XYZ file of N, CA and C in Angstrom:
237
model
N -17.628 39.742 -9.252
C -17.392 39.082 -10.338
C -16.661 37.742 -9.636
N -16.082 37.574 -11.299
C -15.108 36.763 -10.779
C -14.996 34.921 -10.457
N -14.311 34.511 -10.353
C -14.115 33.007 -9.518
C -14.226 32.956 -8.810
N -13.784 34.082 -7.591
C -14.208 33.540 -6.140
C -15.360 33.703 -6.066
N -16.136 34.813 -6.831
C -17.801 34.936 -6.310
C -17.986 33.887 -7.036
N -17.886 33.154 -7.856
C -18.619 31.715 -8.196
C -18.198 30.766 -7.320
N -17.235 30.877 -6.939
C -17.241 29.751 -5.931
C -17.555 29.790 -4.590
N -17.310 30.816 -3.567
C -17.697 31.077 -3.107
C -17.072 31.338 -2.067
N -17.458 31.828 -0.654
C -16.746 32.001 0.725
C -16.330 30.545 0.765
N -15.286 30.211 1.618
C -15.314 29.102 2.219
C -13.925 28.497 0.709
N -14.051 28.754 -0.103
C -13.608 28.166 -0.850
C -12.425 28.941 -2.040
N -11.863 29.698 -1.279
C -10.873 29.920 -1.535
C -9.257 29.477 -1.114
N -9.428 29.028 -0.733
C -8.169 28.103 -0.344
C -7.959 26.728 -1.419
N -9.048 26.364 -1.747
C -9.289 25.349 -2.898
C -9.084 25.653 -4.314
N -9.446 27.303 -4.018
C -8.833 27.897 -5.424
C -7.697 28.106 -6.107
N -7.080 28.615 -4.651
C -6.050 28.446 -4.832
C -4.364 26.987 -5.208
N -5.431 26.224 -4.061
C -4.530 25.049 -4.442
C -4.678 24.949 -6.221
N -5.564 24.645 -7.164
C -6.265 24.653 -8.204
C -5.693 25.744 -8.792
N -5.257 26.420 -8.679
C -4.532 27.768 -9.653
C -3.006 27.374 -9.318
N -2.474 26.791 -8.355
C -1.200 26.408 -8.111
C -0.278 25.598 -8.811
N -1.548 24.257 -8.833
C -1.746 23.348 -9.884
C -1.575 23.462 -11.178
N -2.429 24.288 -11.668
C -1.952 24.489 -12.669
C -1.239 25.168 -13.650
N -0.772 26.216 -12.454
C 0.850 26.694 -13.042
C 2.076 26.087 -12.829
N 1.718 24.658 -12.355
C 2.625 23.977 -11.635
C 3.510 25.005 -10.734
N 3.313 25.493 -9.537
C 3.469 26.062 -8.404
C 4.546 25.081 -7.663
N 5.387 24.678 -7.297
C 6.474 24.464 -6.330
C 5.627 24.744 -4.919
N 5.434 25.768 -4.542
C 4.493 25.806 -3.432
C 3.690 26.663 -3.184
N 2.924 26.962 -1.982
C 1.260 27.214 -2.158
C 1.345 27.876 -0.497
N 1.024 29.077 -0.219
C 0.609 29.593 1.168
C 0.010 30.016 1.217
N -0.942 29.410 2.129
C -2.472 30.310 3.183
C -2.582 30.597 3.895
N -2.826 31.725 4.165
C -3.082 32.332 4.797
C -4.374 33.001 5.490
N -4.253 32.521 6.954
C -5.803 31.939 7.433
C -5.764 33.064 8.801
N -6.769 33.206 9.482
C -6.470 33.888 10.505
C -7.033 33.287 12.438
N -5.698 32.096 11.759
C -4.704 31.681 12.715
C -3.851 31.868 12.964
N -2.948 30.985 14.258
C -1.796 31.276 14.199
C -0.725 30.152 13.421
N -1.796 28.987 12.498
C -1.244 27.895 12.353
C -2.140 26.837 12.613
N -1.385 25.769 12.398
C -1.721 24.414 12.278
C -1.527 24.162 13.727
N -2.714 24.030 14.371
C -1.937 23.252 15.571
C -3.024 21.646 15.949
N -2.464 20.688 16.962
C -2.224 19.298 17.313
C -4.074 18.616 17.623
N -5.164 20.299 17.690
C -6.425 20.029 17.894
C -6.759 21.685 18.494
N -7.984 21.404 17.977
C -8.905 22.927 17.791
C -7.961 23.502 19.313
N -7.743 24.858 19.271
C -7.387 25.193 20.633
C -8.414 25.934 21.422
N -9.558 26.747 20.870
C -10.550 26.989 21.748
C -11.770 25.460 22.425
N -11.156 24.389 22.160
C -12.041 22.645 22.348
C -10.607 21.902 23.116
N -9.674 22.301 23.380
C -8.726 21.237 23.757
C -7.960 22.138 24.354
N -7.443 22.490 26.000
C -6.407 23.250 26.103
C -5.242 23.383 25.702
N -4.783 22.148 25.836
C -3.619 21.886 25.584
C -3.338 21.329 23.700
N -3.838 21.699 23.271
C -3.616 21.975 21.807
C -1.930 22.825 21.620
N -1.332 22.006 20.755
C -0.324 22.680 20.733
C 0.180 23.143 19.223
N 0.512 23.871 19.381
C 1.221 24.697 17.266
C 2.035 23.590 16.655
N 2.009 23.308 15.614
C 3.047 22.632 15.052
C 3.700 23.196 14.432
N 4.954 23.154 14.699
C 6.031 24.726 13.616
C 5.941 24.185 12.618
N 5.879 23.158 12.374
C 6.496 22.643 10.697
C 5.110 21.475 10.493
N 4.185 21.620 9.315
C 3.565 20.576 8.988
C 3.475 20.033 7.589
N 3.821 19.106 7.232
C 4.118 18.112 5.850
C 2.238 18.454 5.060
N 2.734 18.226 3.653
C 1.276 18.263 3.130
C 0.204 16.905 3.537
N 1.277 16.450 3.566
C 1.058 14.544 4.060
C 0.410 14.302 5.066
N 0.614 15.480 6.323
C 0.672 15.643 7.850
C -1.174 16.326 7.641
N -0.910 17.234 6.787
C -2.126 18.523 6.429
C -3.393 17.651 5.624
N -3.045 17.126 5.761
C -3.709 16.175 4.645
C -4.392 15.389 5.582
N -4.062 14.653 6.497
C -4.133 13.702 7.613
C -4.771 14.538 8.162
N -4.620 15.738 8.947
C -5.345 16.415 9.893
C -7.137 17.232 9.626
N -6.902 16.945 8.149
C -7.984 17.377 7.972
C -8.893 16.602 7.700
N -8.693 15.174 7.505
C -9.436 14.791 7.318
C -9.879 13.630 8.807
N -9.347 14.522 9.730
C -10.548 13.962 11.175
C -10.867 15.527 11.511
N -10.830 16.529 10.889
C -11.747 17.601 11.125
C -10.895 18.832 11.713
N -9.604 18.553 11.275
C -8.733 19.945 11.978
C -9.505 20.993 10.793
N -10.202 21.973 11.221
C -10.568 23.319 10.587
C -9.758 24.449 9.733
N -8.438 24.377 9.502
C -7.618 25.269 8.683
C -7.816 25.065 7.081
N -7.440 24.058 7.043
C -8.042 23.444 5.492
C -8.960 22.658 5.442
N -9.523 22.780 4.545
C -10.330 21.778 3.492
C -9.995 20.263 3.301
N -10.393 19.631 3.012
C -9.372 17.913 2.588
C -9.625 18.406 1.171
N -10.633 18.974 0.972
C -10.663 19.127 -1.354
C -9.503 19.968 -1.274
N -8.933 21.029 -0.437
C -7.836 21.250 -0.646
C -6.356 21.027 -0.534
N -6.274 20.428 0.199
C -5.234 19.170 0.266
C -5.426 18.164 -0.718
N -6.132 17.462 -1.056
C -6.229 17.017 -2.210
C -5.827 17.649 -3.825
N -6.301 19.017 -3.882
C -5.987 19.589 -5.085
C -4.175 19.790 -5.260
N -3.865 19.752 -3.746
C -2.705 20.408 -3.384
C -1.517 19.211 -4.284
N -2.274 18.524 -3.657
C -0.819 17.548 -3.510
C -1.439 16.594 -4.623
């Protein structure tokens, strides 16, 4: 039950962003099954590089170009 079941798998990041905004959180961490945000999909691009730091604006831009770490709706809600 609860909101996670109602929202469905794949939308937990969006739910987290909405909850963080609702409580006025200054930061939000998202834990994924990857090493972080890369310059491209490392399973498709041999020279993809792990980015050590990603600003919210950079992450939003990467998601708009198809980065699959976070959904664009998550970044919109987080910002």
